[in-house]
Amino acid sequence: MIRIMLVESDKLLCKEYALEIARDEEFALVAVTGRQSDAINILTEQEVDAVIVNLELEEGDGIHLIIEMKRKLKKHPEIIVTTNYGSEHFLHSINKLDIDLVYKKNNELFSPKKIIEIIKLTAPTTADGESEYHNGRKVIYTEQEETEIQYVLAWGELIKSGFEPDRKGTKYLARAIGILLAVPNGTSIQITNDVYLQVAQVYQTSVSGVEKSIRNVIERVWSRPDKEISYLKNPEWRGSIQNKPSNTEYIQCVVRRLRNVLH
């Protein structure tokens, strides 16, 4: 019996996975969650042979969950990662975790059935022993790789909060948040002179263009009639939800939220 844990925030996909697992008596679905904190608690309490981890979660993220698993668990399950992201730097940094498989969701061949088929072929070889991935070594990223990871986390947070993915201001804002997340807490860094300048260099634009585009997307989201739905996710704004934040205030708000979740 292969015991599977599903760490996925897409409820429709969770149902599809559950159906596929139920069709084969070799499998048992032992737990389902879309939250990093819940996942690590479950993994420390019960035996799991394989974990399907989506990197974009309701709370936390799959990357830090895997790092936490490596640090806390004595016996490690097979890790199958799914993600919507696929930049060169991002995938290279993921590979440093020595996970068993990374599968992009935007691959036309992706489906819960495909993932379960893969586990059926590979889980028996790792469920009874330790694979090379499970050596507990510390993962060290280059500055560029770390910034790319944090950009992905910030992007996911913004999309969940109602920002439009096709707006360049959303990309600029996610990049600005990612830069700050990659910097050690307490480091002195200025939003306009340091962060906006780096964002402008990445996207080959001006600092003023970055500032204006970010201001525009914040104003668009803040003026939406359903803003309560988007912003009530952010406890920092509950007391002043009618007051539109400045660029710096909003960036700092998201950085605080993500740091609290990740640490």
Coordinates of C-alpha atoms in Angstrom, one line a residue:
M1 CA 0.0 0.0 0.0
I2 CA 1.4 3.4 -1.1
R3 CA 0.3 6.1 1.3
I4 CA -0.1 9.5 -0.4
M5 CA -0.4 12.9 1.0
L6 CA -1.7 15.8 -1.2
V7 CA -0.6 19.3 -0.6
E8 CA -2.7 21.3 -3.1
S9 CA -4.9 24.4 -2.8
D10 CA -7.0 23.8 -6.0
K11 CA -10.1 22.0 -4.7
L12 CA -11.1 20.7 -8.1
L13 CA -7.7 19.1 -8.6
C14 CA -7.9 17.6 -5.1
K15 CA -11.1 15.9 -6.1
E16 CA -9.6 14.6 -9.3
Y17 CA -6.6 13.2 -7.4
A18 CA -8.9 11.6 -4.9
L19 CA -10.8 9.8 -7.7
E20 CA -7.6 8.5 -9.3
I21 CA -6.2 7.2 -6.0
A22 CA -9.5 5.5 -5.1
R23 CA -9.5 3.6 -8.4
D24 CA -6.3 1.7 -7.5
E25 CA -6.2 -0.5 -4.4
E26 CA -2.4 -0.1 -4.2
F27 CA -2.9 3.5 -3.1
A28 CA -4.4 5.2 0.0
L29 CA -5.0 9.0 0.3
V30 CA -4.0 9.7 3.9
A31 CA -4.3 13.5 4.0
V32 CA -5.2 16.6 2.0
T33 CA -4.3 20.2 2.8
G34 CA -3.5 23.4 1.0
R35 CA -1.5 24.9 3.9
Q36 CA 2.2 24.6 4.6
S37 CA 1.8 24.6 8.4
D38 CA -0.9 21.9 8.3
A39 CA 1.2 19.8 6.0
I40 CA 4.3 19.7 8.2
N41 CA 2.1 18.9 11.3
I42 CA 0.5 15.9 9.4
L43 CA 3.9 14.6 8.2
T44 CA 5.3 14.6 11.7
E45 CA 2.4 12.6 13.0
Q46 CA 1.8 9.9 10.4
E47 CA 3.6 7.7 7.9
V48 CA 3.5 8.9 4.3
D49 CA 5.2 7.2 1.3
A50 CA 4.7 9.9 -1.3
V51 CA 3.8 13.6 -1.2
I52 CA 2.4 15.6 -4.1
V53 CA 3.3 19.2 -3.4
N54 CA 2.0 22.1 -5.4
L55 CA 4.3 25.1 -4.9
E56 CA 1.5 27.7 -4.8
L57 CA -0.6 27.2 -1.6
E58 CA -3.3 28.9 0.4
E59 CA -0.8 29.6 3.2
G60 CA 3.0 29.3 2.9
D61 CA 4.5 27.6 -0.2
G62 CA 5.8 24.3 -1.3
I63 CA 9.5 25.3 -1.5
H64 CA 9.7 26.1 2.2
L65 CA 7.6 23.1 3.1
I66 CA 10.1 20.8 1.4
I67 CA 13.0 22.5 3.1
E68 CA 11.2 22.1 6.4
M69 CA 10.5 18.4 5.7
K70 CA 14.2 17.8 5.1
R71 CA 15.1 19.5 8.4
K72 CA 12.4 17.9 10.6
L73 CA 11.6 14.4 9.3
K74 CA 13.7 11.4 10.1
K75 CA 12.1 9.3 7.3
H76 CA 11.4 11.1 4.1
P77 CA 8.7 10.4 1.5
E78 CA 9.0 10.6 -2.3
I79 CA 8.4 14.2 -3.4
I80 CA 6.5 15.0 -6.5
V81 CA 6.3 18.8 -7.1
T82 CA 3.8 20.5 -9.4
T83 CA 3.9 24.2 -10.3
N84 CA 2.6 26.8 -12.7
Y85 CA 6.1 28.4 -12.9
G86 CA 8.9 27.4 -15.2
S87 CA 11.6 30.0 -15.6
E88 CA 15.2 28.7 -16.0
H89 CA 16.4 30.2 -12.7
F90 CA 13.4 29.0 -10.8
L91 CA 13.6 25.4 -12.0
H92 CA 17.3 25.3 -11.4
S93 CA 16.8 26.5 -7.8
I94 CA 14.1 23.9 -7.3
N95 CA 16.4 21.1 -8.6
K96 CA 18.8 22.0 -5.8
L97 CA 16.3 20.4 -3.4
D98 CA 17.0 17.0 -5.0
I99 CA 13.3 16.2 -5.1
D100 CA 12.1 13.2 -7.1
L101 CA 10.2 15.0 -9.8
V102 CA 9.1 18.4 -10.9
Y103 CA 6.0 18.5 -13.2
K104 CA 4.8 21.8 -14.8
K105 CA 1.0 22.2 -14.7
N106 CA 1.1 24.1 -18.0
N107 CA 2.5 21.0 -19.7
E108 CA -0.3 19.7 -21.9
L109 CA 0.3 16.2 -20.6
F110 CA -0.3 17.2 -17.0
S111 CA -3.2 15.6 -15.2
P112 CA -3.8 14.0 -11.7
K113 CA -4.0 10.6 -13.5
K114 CA -0.5 11.2 -15.0
I115 CA 1.0 12.1 -11.6
I116 CA -0.5 9.0 -9.9
E117 CA 0.9 6.8 -12.8
I118 CA 4.3 8.3 -12.1
I119 CA 4.1 7.6 -8.4
K120 CA 3.0 4.0 -9.1
L121 CA 6.2 3.5 -11.1
T122 CA 8.6 5.2 -8.7
A123 CA 7.3 5.2 -5.1
P124 CA 8.1 1.5 -4.4
T125 CA 11.8 2.2 -5.0
T126 CA 11.9 5.0 -2.4
A127 CA 9.2 4.2 0.1
D128 CA 11.4 1.4 1.7
G129 CA 14.7 3.3 1.8
E130 CA 16.4 6.7 1.7
S131 CA 17.0 8.3 -1.6
E132 CA 19.9 10.7 -2.4
Y133 CA 17.6 13.6 -1.8
H134 CA 17.0 12.7 1.8
N135 CA 20.5 13.6 3.1
G136 CA 19.3 16.6 5.1
R137 CA 22.0 18.9 3.7
K138 CA 21.5 22.7 3.7
V139 CA 20.3 24.1 0.4
I140 CA 22.2 27.3 -0.6
Y141 CA 20.9 29.5 -3.4
T142 CA 22.6 32.2 -5.3
E143 CA 21.3 35.7 -4.9
Q144 CA 19.6 35.5 -8.3
E145 CA 17.9 32.2 -7.6
E146 CA 16.7 33.4 -4.1
T147 CA 15.2 36.5 -5.7
E148 CA 13.5 34.4 -8.3
I149 CA 11.9 32.2 -5.7
Q150 CA 10.7 35.1 -3.7
Y151 CA 9.3 36.8 -6.8
V152 CA 7.2 33.7 -7.5
L153 CA 5.9 33.7 -3.9
A154 CA 5.0 37.4 -4.1
W155 CA 3.4 37.0 -7.5
G156 CA 1.1 34.3 -6.1
E157 CA 0.1 36.5 -3.1
L158 CA -0.8 39.4 -5.4
I159 CA -2.9 37.3 -7.7
K160 CA -4.8 35.8 -4.7
S161 CA -5.4 39.4 -3.6
G162 CA -7.0 40.5 -6.8
F163 CA -4.2 41.9 -8.9
E164 CA -4.4 41.4 -12.7
P165 CA -1.7 39.2 -14.0
D166 CA -1.5 41.0 -17.4
R167 CA -0.6 44.4 -15.9
K168 CA 3.0 45.3 -15.9
G169 CA 2.6 47.0 -12.6
T170 CA 1.7 43.6 -11.1
K171 CA 5.0 42.2 -12.3
Y172 CA 6.9 45.3 -11.0
L173 CA 5.2 45.0 -7.7
A174 CA 5.9 41.3 -7.3
R175 CA 9.5 41.9 -8.3
A176 CA 9.9 44.7 -5.7
I177 CA 8.4 42.5 -3.0
G178 CA 10.7 39.6 -4.1
I179 CA 13.8 41.7 -3.8
L180 CA 12.9 42.8 -0.3
L181 CA 12.1 39.2 0.8
A182 CA 15.5 38.0 -0.5
V183 CA 17.3 40.6 1.6
P184 CA 18.0 39.6 5.3
N185 CA 15.5 41.1 7.7
G186 CA 16.8 44.3 9.2
T187 CA 19.0 45.3 6.2
S188 CA 18.8 48.9 5.3
I189 CA 17.3 49.3 1.8
Q190 CA 15.3 52.1 0.2
I191 CA 12.2 51.4 -1.9
T192 CA 12.8 54.1 -4.5
N193 CA 16.5 54.4 -4.7
D194 CA 17.4 50.7 -4.3
V195 CA 14.4 48.4 -5.0
Y196 CA 12.7 50.4 -7.8
L197 CA 16.1 50.8 -9.5
Q198 CA 16.7 47.1 -9.5
V199 CA 13.2 46.5 -10.9
A200 CA 13.8 49.1 -13.6
Q201 CA 17.0 47.3 -14.6
V202 CA 15.3 43.9 -14.8
Y203 CA 12.5 45.2 -17.1
Q204 CA 14.6 47.9 -18.9
T205 CA 12.4 50.8 -17.9
S206 CA 12.7 53.9 -15.7
V207 CA 12.4 54.2 -12.0
S208 CA 9.5 56.6 -12.4
G209 CA 7.8 54.2 -14.7
V210 CA 8.1 51.4 -12.1
E211 CA 6.7 53.7 -9.4
K212 CA 3.8 54.9 -11.6
S213 CA 2.8 51.4 -12.8
I214 CA 2.8 50.0 -9.2
R215 CA 0.7 52.9 -8.0
N216 CA -1.8 52.3 -10.9
V217 CA -2.3 48.6 -10.1
I218 CA -2.7 49.3 -6.4
E219 CA -5.3 51.9 -7.2
R220 CA -7.1 49.5 -9.6
V221 CA -7.4 46.8 -7.0
W222 CA -8.3 49.2 -4.2
S223 CA -11.1 50.7 -6.2
R224 CA -12.7 47.4 -7.0
P225 CA -16.2 46.9 -5.5
D226 CA -15.1 43.5 -4.1
K227 CA -12.0 44.9 -2.4
E228 CA -13.2 43.6 1.0
I229 CA -12.9 40.0 -0.3
S230 CA -9.4 40.6 -1.5
Y231 CA -8.0 42.7 1.4
L232 CA -9.6 41.0 4.3
K233 CA -7.0 38.3 3.7
N234 CA -4.5 40.9 4.9
P235 CA -5.0 41.4 8.7
E236 CA -2.7 44.5 8.6
W237 CA -5.3 46.4 6.6
R238 CA -8.5 45.4 8.5
G239 CA -8.4 48.6 10.6
S240 CA -8.0 51.0 7.7
I241 CA -9.5 49.1 4.7
Q242 CA -11.1 52.3 3.3
N243 CA -7.7 54.1 3.1
K244 CA -5.7 53.3 0.0
P245 CA -2.0 52.6 1.0
S246 CA 1.0 54.2 -0.6
N247 CA 3.3 52.0 -2.7
T248 CA 5.7 51.7 0.1
E249 CA 3.0 50.9 2.7
Y250 CA 1.6 48.1 0.6
I251 CA 5.0 46.6 -0.3
Q252 CA 6.0 46.6 3.3
C253 CA 2.6 45.0 4.3
V254 CA 3.0 42.1 1.9
V255 CA 6.7 41.6 2.9
R256 CA 5.6 41.4 6.6
R257 CA 2.8 38.9 5.8
L258 CA 5.0 36.6 3.7
R259 CA 7.8 36.7 6.3
N260 CA 5.4 35.8 9.0
V261 CA 4.1 32.9 7.0
L262 CA 7.5 31.6 5.9
H263 CA 9.1 31.9 9.3

